[in-house]
PDB file of C-alpha atoms in Angstrom:
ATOM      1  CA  UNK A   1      -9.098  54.125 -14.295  1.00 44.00           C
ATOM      2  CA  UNK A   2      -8.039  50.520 -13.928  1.00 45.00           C
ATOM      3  CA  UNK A   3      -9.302  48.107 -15.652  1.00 47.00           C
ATOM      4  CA  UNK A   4     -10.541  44.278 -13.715  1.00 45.00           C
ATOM      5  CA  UNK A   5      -9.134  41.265 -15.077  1.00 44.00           C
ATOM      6  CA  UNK A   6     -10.903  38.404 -15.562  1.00 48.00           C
ATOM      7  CA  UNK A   7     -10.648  35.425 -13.151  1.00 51.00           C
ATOM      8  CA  UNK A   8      -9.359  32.661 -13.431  1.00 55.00           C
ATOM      9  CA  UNK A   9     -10.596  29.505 -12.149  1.00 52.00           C
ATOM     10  CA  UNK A  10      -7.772  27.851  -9.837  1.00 59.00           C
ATOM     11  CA  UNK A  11      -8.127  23.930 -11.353  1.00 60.00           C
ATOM     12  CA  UNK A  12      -5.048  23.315  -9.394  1.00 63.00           C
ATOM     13  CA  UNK A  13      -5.951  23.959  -6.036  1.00 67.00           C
ATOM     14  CA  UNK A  14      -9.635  22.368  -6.933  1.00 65.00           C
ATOM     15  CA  UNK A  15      -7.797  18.940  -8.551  1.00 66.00           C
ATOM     16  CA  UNK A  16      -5.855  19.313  -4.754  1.00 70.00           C
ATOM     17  CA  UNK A  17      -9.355  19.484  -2.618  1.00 74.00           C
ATOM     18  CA  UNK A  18     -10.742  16.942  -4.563  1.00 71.00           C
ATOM     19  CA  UNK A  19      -7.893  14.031  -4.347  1.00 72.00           C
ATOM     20  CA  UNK A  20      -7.370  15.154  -0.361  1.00 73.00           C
ATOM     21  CA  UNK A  21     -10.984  14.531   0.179  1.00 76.00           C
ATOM     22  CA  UNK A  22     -10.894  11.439  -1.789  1.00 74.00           C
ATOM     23  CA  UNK A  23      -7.781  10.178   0.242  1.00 71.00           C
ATOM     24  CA  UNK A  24      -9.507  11.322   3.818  1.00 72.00           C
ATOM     25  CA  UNK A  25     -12.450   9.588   2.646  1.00 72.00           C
ATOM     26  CA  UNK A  26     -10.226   6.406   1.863  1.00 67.00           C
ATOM     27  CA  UNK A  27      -8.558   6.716   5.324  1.00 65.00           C
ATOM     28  CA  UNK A  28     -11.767   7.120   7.501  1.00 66.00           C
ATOM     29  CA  UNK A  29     -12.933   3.933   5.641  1.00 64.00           C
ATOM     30  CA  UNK A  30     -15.943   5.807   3.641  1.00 67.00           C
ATOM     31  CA  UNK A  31     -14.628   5.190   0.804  1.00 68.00           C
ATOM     32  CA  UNK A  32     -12.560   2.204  -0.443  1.00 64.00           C
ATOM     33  CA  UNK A  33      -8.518   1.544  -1.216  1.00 62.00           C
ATOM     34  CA  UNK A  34      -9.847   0.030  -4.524  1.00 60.00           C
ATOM     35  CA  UNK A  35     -11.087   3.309  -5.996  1.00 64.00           C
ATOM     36  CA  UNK A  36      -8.097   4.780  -7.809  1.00 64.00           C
ATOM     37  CA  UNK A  37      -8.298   1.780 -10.070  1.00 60.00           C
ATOM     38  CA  UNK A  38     -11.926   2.712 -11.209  1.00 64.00           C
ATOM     39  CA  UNK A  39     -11.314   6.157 -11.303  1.00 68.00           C
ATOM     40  CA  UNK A  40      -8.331   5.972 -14.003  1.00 63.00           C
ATOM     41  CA  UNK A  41     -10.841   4.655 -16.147  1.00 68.00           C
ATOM     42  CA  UNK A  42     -12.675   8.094 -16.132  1.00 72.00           C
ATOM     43  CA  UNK A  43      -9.383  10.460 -17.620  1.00 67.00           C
ATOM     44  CA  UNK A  44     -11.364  11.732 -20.487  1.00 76.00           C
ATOM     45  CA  UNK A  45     -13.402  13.533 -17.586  1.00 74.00           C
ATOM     46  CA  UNK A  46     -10.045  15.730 -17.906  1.00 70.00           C
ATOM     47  CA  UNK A  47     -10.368  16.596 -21.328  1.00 74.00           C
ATOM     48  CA  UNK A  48     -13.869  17.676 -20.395  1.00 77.00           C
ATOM     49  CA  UNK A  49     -12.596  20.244 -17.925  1.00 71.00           C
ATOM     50  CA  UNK A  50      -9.844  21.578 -19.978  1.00 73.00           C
ATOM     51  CA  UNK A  51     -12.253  21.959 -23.130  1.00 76.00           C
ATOM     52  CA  UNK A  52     -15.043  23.981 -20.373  1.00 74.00           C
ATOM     53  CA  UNK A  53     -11.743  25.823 -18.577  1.00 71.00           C
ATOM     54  CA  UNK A  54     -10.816  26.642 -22.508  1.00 73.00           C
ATOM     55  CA  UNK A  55     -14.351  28.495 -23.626  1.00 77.00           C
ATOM     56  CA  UNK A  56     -15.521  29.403 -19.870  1.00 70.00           C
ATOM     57  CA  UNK A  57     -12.169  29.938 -18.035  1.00 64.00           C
ATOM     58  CA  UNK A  58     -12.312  33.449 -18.157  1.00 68.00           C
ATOM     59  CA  UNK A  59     -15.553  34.820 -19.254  1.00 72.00           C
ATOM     60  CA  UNK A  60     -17.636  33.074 -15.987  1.00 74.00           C
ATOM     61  CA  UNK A  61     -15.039  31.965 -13.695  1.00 73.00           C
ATOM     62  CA  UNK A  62     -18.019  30.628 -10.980  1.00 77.00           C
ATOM     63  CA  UNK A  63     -20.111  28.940 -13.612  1.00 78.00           C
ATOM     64  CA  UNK A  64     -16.862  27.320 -14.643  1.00 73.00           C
ATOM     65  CA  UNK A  65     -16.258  26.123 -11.099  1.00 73.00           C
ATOM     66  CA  UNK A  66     -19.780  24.709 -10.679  1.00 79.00           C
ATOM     67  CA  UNK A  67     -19.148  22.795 -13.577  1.00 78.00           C
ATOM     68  CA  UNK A  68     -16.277  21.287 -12.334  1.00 74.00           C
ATOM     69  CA  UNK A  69     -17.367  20.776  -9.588  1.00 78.00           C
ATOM     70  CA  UNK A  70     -20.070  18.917 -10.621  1.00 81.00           C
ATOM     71  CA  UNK A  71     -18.345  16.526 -12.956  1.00 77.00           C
ATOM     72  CA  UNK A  72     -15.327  15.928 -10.243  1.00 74.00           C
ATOM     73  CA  UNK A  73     -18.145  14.635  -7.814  1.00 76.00           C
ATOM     74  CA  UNK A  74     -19.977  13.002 -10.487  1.00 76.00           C
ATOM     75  CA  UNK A  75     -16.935  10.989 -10.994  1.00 75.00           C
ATOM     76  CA  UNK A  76     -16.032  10.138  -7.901  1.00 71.00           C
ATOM     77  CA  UNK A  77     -19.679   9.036  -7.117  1.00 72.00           C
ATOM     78  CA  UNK A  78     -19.608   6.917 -10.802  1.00 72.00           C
ATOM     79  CA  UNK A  79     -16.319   4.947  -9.178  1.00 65.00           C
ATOM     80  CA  UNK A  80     -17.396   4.485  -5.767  1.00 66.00           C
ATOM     81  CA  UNK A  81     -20.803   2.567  -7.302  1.00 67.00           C
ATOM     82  CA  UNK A  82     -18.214   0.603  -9.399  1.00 62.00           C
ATOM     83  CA  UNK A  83     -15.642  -0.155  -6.977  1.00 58.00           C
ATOM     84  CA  UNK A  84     -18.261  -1.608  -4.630  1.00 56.00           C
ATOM     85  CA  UNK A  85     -20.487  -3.550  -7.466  1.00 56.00           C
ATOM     86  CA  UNK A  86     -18.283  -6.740  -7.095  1.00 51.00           C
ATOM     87  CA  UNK A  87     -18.487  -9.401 -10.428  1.00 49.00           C
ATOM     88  CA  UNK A  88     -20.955 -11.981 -11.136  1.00 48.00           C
ATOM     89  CA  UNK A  89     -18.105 -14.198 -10.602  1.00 62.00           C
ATOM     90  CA  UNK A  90     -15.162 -15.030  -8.426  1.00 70.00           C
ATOM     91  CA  UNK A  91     -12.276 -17.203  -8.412  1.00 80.00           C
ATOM     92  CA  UNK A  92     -10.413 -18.796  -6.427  1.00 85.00           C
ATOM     93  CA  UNK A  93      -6.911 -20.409  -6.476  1.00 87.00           C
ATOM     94  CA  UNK A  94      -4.653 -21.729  -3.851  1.00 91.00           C
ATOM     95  CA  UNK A  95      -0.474 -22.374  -3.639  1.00 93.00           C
ATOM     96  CA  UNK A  96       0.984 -24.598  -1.097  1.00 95.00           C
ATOM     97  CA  UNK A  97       4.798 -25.691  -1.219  1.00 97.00           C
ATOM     98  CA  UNK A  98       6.298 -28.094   1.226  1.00 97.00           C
ATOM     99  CA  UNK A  99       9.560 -26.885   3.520  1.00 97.00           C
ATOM    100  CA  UNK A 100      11.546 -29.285   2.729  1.00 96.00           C
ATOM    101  CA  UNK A 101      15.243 -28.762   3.366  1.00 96.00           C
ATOM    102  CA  UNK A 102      14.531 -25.250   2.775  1.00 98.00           C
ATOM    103  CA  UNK A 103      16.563 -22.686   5.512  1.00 98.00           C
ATOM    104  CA  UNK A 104      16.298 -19.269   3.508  1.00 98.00           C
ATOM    105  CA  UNK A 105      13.631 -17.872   1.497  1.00 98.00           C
ATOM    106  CA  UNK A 106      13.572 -15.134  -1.472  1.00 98.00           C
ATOM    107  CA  UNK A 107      10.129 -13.613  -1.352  1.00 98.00           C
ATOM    108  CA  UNK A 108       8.634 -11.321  -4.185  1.00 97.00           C
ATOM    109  CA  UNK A 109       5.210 -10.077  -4.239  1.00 96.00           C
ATOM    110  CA  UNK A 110       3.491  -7.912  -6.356  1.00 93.00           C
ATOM    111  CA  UNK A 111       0.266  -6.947  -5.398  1.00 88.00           C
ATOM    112  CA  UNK A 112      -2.018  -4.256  -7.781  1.00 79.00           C
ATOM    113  CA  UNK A 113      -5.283  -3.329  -5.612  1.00 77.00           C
ATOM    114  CA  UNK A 114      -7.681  -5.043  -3.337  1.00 82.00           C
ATOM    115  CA  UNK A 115      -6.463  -6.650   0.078  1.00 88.00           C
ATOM    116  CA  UNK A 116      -3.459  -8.255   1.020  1.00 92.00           C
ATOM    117  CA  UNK A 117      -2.642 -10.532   4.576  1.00 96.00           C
ATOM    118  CA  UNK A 118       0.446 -11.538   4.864  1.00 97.00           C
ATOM    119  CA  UNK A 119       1.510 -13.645   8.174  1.00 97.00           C
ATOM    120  CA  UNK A 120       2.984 -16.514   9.764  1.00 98.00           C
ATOM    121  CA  UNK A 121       2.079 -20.891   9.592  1.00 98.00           C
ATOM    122  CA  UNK A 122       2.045 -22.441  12.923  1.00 97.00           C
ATOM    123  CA  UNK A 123       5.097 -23.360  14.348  1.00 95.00           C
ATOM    124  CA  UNK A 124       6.241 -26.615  13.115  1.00 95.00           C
ATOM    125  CA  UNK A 125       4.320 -26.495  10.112  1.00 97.00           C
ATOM    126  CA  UNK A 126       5.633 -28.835   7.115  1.00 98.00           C
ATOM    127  CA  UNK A 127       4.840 -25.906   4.585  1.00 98.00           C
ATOM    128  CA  UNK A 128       7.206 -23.460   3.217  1.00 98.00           C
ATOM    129  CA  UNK A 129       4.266 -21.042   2.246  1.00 98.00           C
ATOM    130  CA  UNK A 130       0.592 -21.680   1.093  1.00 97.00           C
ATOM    131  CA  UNK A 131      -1.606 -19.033   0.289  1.00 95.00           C
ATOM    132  CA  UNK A 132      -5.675 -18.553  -0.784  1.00 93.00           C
ATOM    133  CA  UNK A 133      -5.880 -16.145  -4.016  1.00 90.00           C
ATOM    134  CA  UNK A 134      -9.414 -14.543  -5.058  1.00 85.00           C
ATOM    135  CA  UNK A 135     -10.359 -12.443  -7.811  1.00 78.00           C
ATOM    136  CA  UNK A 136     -13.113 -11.416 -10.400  1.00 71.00           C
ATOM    137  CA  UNK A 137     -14.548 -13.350 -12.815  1.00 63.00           C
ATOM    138  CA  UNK A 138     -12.938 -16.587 -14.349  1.00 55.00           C
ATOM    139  CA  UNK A 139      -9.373 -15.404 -14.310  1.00 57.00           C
ATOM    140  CA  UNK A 140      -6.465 -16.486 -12.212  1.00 63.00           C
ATOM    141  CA  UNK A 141      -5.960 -14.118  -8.930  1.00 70.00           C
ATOM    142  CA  UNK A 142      -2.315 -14.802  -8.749  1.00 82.00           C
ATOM    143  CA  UNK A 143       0.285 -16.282 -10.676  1.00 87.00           C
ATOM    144  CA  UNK A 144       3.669 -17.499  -8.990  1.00 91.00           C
ATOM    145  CA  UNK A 145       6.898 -19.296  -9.370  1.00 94.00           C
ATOM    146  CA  UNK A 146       9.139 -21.743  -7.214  1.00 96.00           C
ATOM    147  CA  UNK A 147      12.659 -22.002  -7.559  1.00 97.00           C
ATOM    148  CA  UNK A 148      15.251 -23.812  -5.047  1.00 97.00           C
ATOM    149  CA  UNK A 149      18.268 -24.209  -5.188  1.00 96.00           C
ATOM    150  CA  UNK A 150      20.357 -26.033  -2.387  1.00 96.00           C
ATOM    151  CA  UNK A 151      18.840 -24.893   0.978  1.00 98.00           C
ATOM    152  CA  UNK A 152      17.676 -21.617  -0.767  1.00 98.00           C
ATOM    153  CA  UNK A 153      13.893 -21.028  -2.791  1.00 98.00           C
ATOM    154  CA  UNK A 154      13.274 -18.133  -4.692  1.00 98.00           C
ATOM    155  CA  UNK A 155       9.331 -17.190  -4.451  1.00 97.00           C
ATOM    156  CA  UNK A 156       7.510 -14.556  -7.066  1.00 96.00           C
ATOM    157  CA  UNK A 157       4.007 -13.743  -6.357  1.00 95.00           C
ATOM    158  CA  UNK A 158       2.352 -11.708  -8.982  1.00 91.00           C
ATOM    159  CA  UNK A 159      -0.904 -10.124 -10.136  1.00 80.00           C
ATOM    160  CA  UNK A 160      -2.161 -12.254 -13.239  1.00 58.00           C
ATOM    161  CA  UNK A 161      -3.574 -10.544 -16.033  1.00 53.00           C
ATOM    162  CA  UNK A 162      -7.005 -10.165 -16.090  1.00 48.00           C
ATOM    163  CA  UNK A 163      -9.729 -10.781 -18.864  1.00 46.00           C
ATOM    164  CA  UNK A 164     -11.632  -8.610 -21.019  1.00 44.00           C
ATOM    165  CA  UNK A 165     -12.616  -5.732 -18.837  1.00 42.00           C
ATOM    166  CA  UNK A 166     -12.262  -7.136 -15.029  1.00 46.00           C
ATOM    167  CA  UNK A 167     -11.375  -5.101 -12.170  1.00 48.00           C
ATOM    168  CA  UNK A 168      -8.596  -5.518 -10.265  1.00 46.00           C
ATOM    169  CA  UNK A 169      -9.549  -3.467  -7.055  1.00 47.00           C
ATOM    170  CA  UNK A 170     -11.955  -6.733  -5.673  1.00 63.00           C
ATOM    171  CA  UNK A 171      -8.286  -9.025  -5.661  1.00 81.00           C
ATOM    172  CA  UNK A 172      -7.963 -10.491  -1.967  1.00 88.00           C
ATOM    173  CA  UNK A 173      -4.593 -12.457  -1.149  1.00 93.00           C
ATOM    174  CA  UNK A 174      -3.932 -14.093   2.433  1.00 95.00           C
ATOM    175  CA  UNK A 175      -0.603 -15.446   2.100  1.00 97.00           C
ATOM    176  CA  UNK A 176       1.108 -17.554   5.534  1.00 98.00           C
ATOM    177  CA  UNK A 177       4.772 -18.207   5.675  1.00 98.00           C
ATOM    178  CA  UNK A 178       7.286 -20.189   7.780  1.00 98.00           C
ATOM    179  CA  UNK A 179       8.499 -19.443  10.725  1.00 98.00           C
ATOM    180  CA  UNK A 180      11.602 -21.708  10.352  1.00 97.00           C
ATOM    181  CA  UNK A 181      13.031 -19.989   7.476  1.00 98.00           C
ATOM    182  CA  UNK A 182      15.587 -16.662   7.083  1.00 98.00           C
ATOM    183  CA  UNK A 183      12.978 -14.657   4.713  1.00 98.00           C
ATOM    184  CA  UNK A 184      13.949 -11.472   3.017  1.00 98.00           C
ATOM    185  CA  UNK A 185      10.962 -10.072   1.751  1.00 98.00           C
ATOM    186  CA  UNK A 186       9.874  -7.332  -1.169  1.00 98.00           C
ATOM    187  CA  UNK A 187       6.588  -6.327  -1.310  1.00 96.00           C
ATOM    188  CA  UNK A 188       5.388  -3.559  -4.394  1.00 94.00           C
ATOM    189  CA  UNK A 189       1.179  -2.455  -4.236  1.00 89.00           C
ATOM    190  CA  UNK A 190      -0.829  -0.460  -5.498  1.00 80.00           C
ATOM    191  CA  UNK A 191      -4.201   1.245  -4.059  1.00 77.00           C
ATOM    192  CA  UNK A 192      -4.914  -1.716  -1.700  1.00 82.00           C
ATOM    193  CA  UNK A 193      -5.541  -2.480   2.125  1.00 90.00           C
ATOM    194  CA  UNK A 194      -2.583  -4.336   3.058  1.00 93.00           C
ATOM    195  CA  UNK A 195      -2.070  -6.129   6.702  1.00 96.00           C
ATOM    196  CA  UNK A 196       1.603  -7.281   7.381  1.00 97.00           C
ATOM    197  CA  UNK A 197       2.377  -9.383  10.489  1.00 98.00           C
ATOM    198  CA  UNK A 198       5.803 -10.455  10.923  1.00 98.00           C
ATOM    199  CA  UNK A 199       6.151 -10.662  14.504  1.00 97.00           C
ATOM    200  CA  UNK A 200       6.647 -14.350  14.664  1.00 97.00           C
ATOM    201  CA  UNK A 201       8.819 -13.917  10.695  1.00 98.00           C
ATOM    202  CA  UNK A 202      12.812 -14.529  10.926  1.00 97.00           C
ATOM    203  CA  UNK A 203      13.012 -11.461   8.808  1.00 98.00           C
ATOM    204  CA  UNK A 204      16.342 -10.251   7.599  1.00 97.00           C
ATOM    205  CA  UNK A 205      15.635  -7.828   4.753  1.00 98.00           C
ATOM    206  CA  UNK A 206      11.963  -5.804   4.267  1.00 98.00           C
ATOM    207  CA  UNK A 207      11.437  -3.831   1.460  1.00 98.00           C
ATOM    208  CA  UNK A 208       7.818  -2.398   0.932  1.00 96.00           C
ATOM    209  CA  UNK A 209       6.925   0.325  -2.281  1.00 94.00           C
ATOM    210  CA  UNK A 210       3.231   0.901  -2.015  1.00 91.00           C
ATOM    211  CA  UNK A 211       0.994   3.608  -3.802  1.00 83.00           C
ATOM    212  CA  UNK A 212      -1.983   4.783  -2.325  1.00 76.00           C
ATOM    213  CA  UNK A 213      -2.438   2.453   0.259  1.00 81.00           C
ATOM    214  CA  UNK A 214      -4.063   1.479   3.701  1.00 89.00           C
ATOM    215  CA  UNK A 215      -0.867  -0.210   5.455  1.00 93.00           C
ATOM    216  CA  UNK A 216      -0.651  -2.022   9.338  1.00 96.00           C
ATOM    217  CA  UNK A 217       2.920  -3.177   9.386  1.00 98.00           C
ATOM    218  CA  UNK A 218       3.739  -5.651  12.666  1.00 98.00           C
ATOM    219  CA  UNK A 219       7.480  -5.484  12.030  1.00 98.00           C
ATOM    220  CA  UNK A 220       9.910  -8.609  13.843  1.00 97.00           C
ATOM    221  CA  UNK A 221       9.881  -9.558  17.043  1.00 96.00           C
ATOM    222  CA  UNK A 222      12.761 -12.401  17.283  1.00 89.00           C
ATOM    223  CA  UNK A 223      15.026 -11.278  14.200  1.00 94.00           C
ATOM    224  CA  UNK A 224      18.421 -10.751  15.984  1.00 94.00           C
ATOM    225  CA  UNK A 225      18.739  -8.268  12.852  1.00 96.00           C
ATOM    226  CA  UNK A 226      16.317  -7.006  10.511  1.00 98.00           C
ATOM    227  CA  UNK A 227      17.020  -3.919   7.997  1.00 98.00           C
ATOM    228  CA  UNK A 228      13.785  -2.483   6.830  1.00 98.00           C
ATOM    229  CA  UNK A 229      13.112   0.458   3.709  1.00 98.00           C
ATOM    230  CA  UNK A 230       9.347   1.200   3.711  1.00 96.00           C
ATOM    231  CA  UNK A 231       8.630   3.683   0.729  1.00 93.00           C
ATOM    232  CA  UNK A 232       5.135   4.915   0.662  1.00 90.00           C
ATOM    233  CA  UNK A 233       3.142   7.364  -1.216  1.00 84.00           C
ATOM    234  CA  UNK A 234      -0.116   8.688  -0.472  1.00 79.00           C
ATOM    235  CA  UNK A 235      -0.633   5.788   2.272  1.00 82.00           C
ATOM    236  CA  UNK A 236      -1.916   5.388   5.704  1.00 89.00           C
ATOM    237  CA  UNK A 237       0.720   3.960   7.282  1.00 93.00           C
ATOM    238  CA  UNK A 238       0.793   2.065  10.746  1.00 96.00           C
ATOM    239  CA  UNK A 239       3.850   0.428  12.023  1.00 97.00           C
ATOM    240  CA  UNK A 240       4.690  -1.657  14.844  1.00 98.00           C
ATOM    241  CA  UNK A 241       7.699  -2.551  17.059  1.00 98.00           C
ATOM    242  CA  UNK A 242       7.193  -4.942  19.405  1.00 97.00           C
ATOM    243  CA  UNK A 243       8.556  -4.746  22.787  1.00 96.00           C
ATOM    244  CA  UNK A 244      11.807  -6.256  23.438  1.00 95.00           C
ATOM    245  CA  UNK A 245      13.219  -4.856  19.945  1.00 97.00           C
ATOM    246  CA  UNK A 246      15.340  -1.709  19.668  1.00 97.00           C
ATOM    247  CA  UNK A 247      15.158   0.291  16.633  1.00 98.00           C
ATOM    248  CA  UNK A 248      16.553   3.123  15.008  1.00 98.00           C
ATOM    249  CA  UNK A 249      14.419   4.754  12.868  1.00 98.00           C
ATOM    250  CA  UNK A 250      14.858   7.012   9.886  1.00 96.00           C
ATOM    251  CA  UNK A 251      12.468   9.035   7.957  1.00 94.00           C
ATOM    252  CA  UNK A 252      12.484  10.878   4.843  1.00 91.00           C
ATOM    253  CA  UNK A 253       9.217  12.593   3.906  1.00 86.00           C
ATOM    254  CA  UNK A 254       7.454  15.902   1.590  1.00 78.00           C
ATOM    255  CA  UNK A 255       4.183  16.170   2.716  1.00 74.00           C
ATOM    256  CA  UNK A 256       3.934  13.259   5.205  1.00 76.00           C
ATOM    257  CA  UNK A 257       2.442  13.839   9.189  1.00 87.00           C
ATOM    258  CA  UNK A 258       4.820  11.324  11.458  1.00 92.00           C
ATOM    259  CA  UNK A 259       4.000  10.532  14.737  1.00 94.00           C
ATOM    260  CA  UNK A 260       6.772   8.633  16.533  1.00 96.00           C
ATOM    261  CA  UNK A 261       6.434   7.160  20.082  1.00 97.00           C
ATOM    262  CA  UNK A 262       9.271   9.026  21.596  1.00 96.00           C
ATOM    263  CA  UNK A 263       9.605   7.633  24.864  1.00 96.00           C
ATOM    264  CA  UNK A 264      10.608   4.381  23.215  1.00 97.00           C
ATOM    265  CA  UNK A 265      12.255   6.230  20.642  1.00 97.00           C
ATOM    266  CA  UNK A 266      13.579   9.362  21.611  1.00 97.00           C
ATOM    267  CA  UNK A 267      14.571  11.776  18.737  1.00 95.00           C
ATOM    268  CA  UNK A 268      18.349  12.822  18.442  1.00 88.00           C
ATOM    269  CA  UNK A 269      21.049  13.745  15.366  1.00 87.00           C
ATOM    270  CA  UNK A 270      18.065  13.227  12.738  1.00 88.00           C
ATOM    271  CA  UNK A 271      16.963   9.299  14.014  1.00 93.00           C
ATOM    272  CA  UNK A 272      14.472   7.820  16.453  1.00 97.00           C
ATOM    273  CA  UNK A 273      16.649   5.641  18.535  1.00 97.00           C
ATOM    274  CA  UNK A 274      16.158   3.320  21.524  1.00 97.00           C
ATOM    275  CA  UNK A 275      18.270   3.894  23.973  1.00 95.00           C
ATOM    276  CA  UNK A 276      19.604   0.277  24.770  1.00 94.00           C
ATOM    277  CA  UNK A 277      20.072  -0.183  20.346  1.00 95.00           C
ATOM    278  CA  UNK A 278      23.748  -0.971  20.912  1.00 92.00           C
ATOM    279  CA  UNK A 279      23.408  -3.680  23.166  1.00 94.00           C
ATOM    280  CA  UNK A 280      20.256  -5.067  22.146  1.00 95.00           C
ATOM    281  CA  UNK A 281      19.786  -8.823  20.883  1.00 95.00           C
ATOM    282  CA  UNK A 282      17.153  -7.813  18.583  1.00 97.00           C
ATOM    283  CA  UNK A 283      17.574  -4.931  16.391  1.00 96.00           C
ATOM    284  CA  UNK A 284      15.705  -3.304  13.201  1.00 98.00           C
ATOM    285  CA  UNK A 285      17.437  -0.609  11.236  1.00 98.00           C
ATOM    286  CA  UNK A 286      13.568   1.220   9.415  1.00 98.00           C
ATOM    287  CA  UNK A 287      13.950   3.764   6.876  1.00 97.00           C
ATOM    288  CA  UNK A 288      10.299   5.157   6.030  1.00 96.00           C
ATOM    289  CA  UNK A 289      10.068   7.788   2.663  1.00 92.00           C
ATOM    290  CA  UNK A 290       6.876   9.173   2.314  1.00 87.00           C
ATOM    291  CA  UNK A 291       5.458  11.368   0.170  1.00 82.00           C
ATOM    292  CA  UNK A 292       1.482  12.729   0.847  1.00 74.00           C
ATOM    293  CA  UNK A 293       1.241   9.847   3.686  1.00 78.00           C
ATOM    294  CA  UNK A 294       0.219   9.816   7.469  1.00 89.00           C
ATOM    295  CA  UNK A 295       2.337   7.855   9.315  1.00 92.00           C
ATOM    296  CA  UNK A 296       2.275   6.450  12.776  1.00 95.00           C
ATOM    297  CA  UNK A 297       5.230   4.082  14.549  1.00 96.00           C
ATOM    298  CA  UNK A 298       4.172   2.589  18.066  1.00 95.00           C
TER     299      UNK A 298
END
């Protein structure tokens, strides 16, 4: 007569349901971008579950699931209050730096959560780049250098370090640049909603790593040449080539969905390609990596 092992509760695939439902939450716009940062703050939730999985694991398998259960939505629910309970406070702080002589630009941004617009000045503007910085409490938003040297500026844009206890998930950065310039860009973010419009950018160089992210990319529309690596991890990712550029387009993913627009870019020896890339005026070279992302080029 055989004898019935005990079950055994499957944390892995329950840990897999509950970040997936978290992440289509995040991408129906239920829940928001900014919640991974309040979650972290809840790990000892893990040593919880191990201890119950430890003394429970085996000997009630469905109580033990209940109680997981339980304290994974508990959790969630805990973070979602937080993440949408802005501070008592807010501050703002604004950058503005004049053109100048200035004919190529060096831009470095790193963003940790929130929101993030990044776009054009008006044509003919006398600024190199201004930008409008808010965050909690009484602490800088942003911090960021200037360098130039010759025709040539070097910009950093970087998350400040907060005070105390502040969260960094209600940060919201709308950053304009010029139009006259030869910008090669890097951006790096974390769980934010992040809005890039370069259309109207003489972009030469993108490179974009973001985490768990909401992402609308408006790639160059007058760049004669623009090489572009987008590397994205559990993201929503929307990308967009604007008519009258021809593209070849690579991508590299695990557990990704991709949905290419094939009758501009039909699909042949492992690329998206426009037909006419050879003898177009305007190209862009786009390599997208992604890992548990949804991803959509138009």
């Amino acid at each position: 007569m055989s004898r019935r092992l005990p079950g055994r509760v499957p944390f892995a695939g329950l840990l897999l349901i509950a970040i997936g439902t978290v992440l289509l939450l995040q991408t129906l716009g239920v829940l928001p971008w900014g919640l991974w940062w309040e979650l972290w703050r809840f790990w000892p939730v893990l040593l919880i579950i191990a201890g119950v999985a430890l003394i429970l694991g085996t000997r009630a398998p469905l109580l033990t699931s209940a109680i997981v259960i339980v304290l994974v939505l508990g959790t969630v629910a805990a973070a979602t209050l937080m993440s949408f309970s802005g501070p008592a406070r807010e501050s703002v702080s604004e950058l503005r730096e004049p053109l100048g002589e200035t004919k190529g630009l060096n831009a470095r941004v790193r963003f940790g959560a929130g929101k993030i617009s990044m776009g054009e000045l008006p044509a003919g503007s006398p600024e190199l780049v201004e930008g409008v910085f808010r965050g909690p409490g009484d602490s800088t938003p942003a911090s960021y250098s200037l360098t130039r040297s010759g025709d040539q500026a070097n910009l950093v844009l970087d998350t400040a370090q907060l005070r105390g206890w502040q969260r960094p998930g209600t940060q919201d950065w709308t950053v304009r640049l010029s139009q006259a310039v030869a910008l090669d860009l890097w951006v790096q973010s974390g769980a934010s909603d992040l809005t890039l419009d370069l259309q109207r950018l003489n972009v030469t160089h993108l490179e974009m790593e973001v985490g768990a992210s909401q992402i609308r990319v408006t790639l160059p529309g007058k760049s004669e040449r623009t090489s572009a690596t987008i590397r994205a991890g559990a993201a929503n990712l929307q990308v967009t080539i604007p008519q009258g550029v021809a593209a070849r387009i690579k991508t590299t993913t695990s557990l990704a969905s991709v949905d290419v627009d094939e009758r501009r870019f039909p699909r042949s020896n492992g690329f998206y390609q426009s037909p006419e890339y050879d003898s177009a005026p305007y190209k862009l070279g786009l390599d997208i990596e992604g890992g548990a992302a949804s991803i959509l080029v138009r």
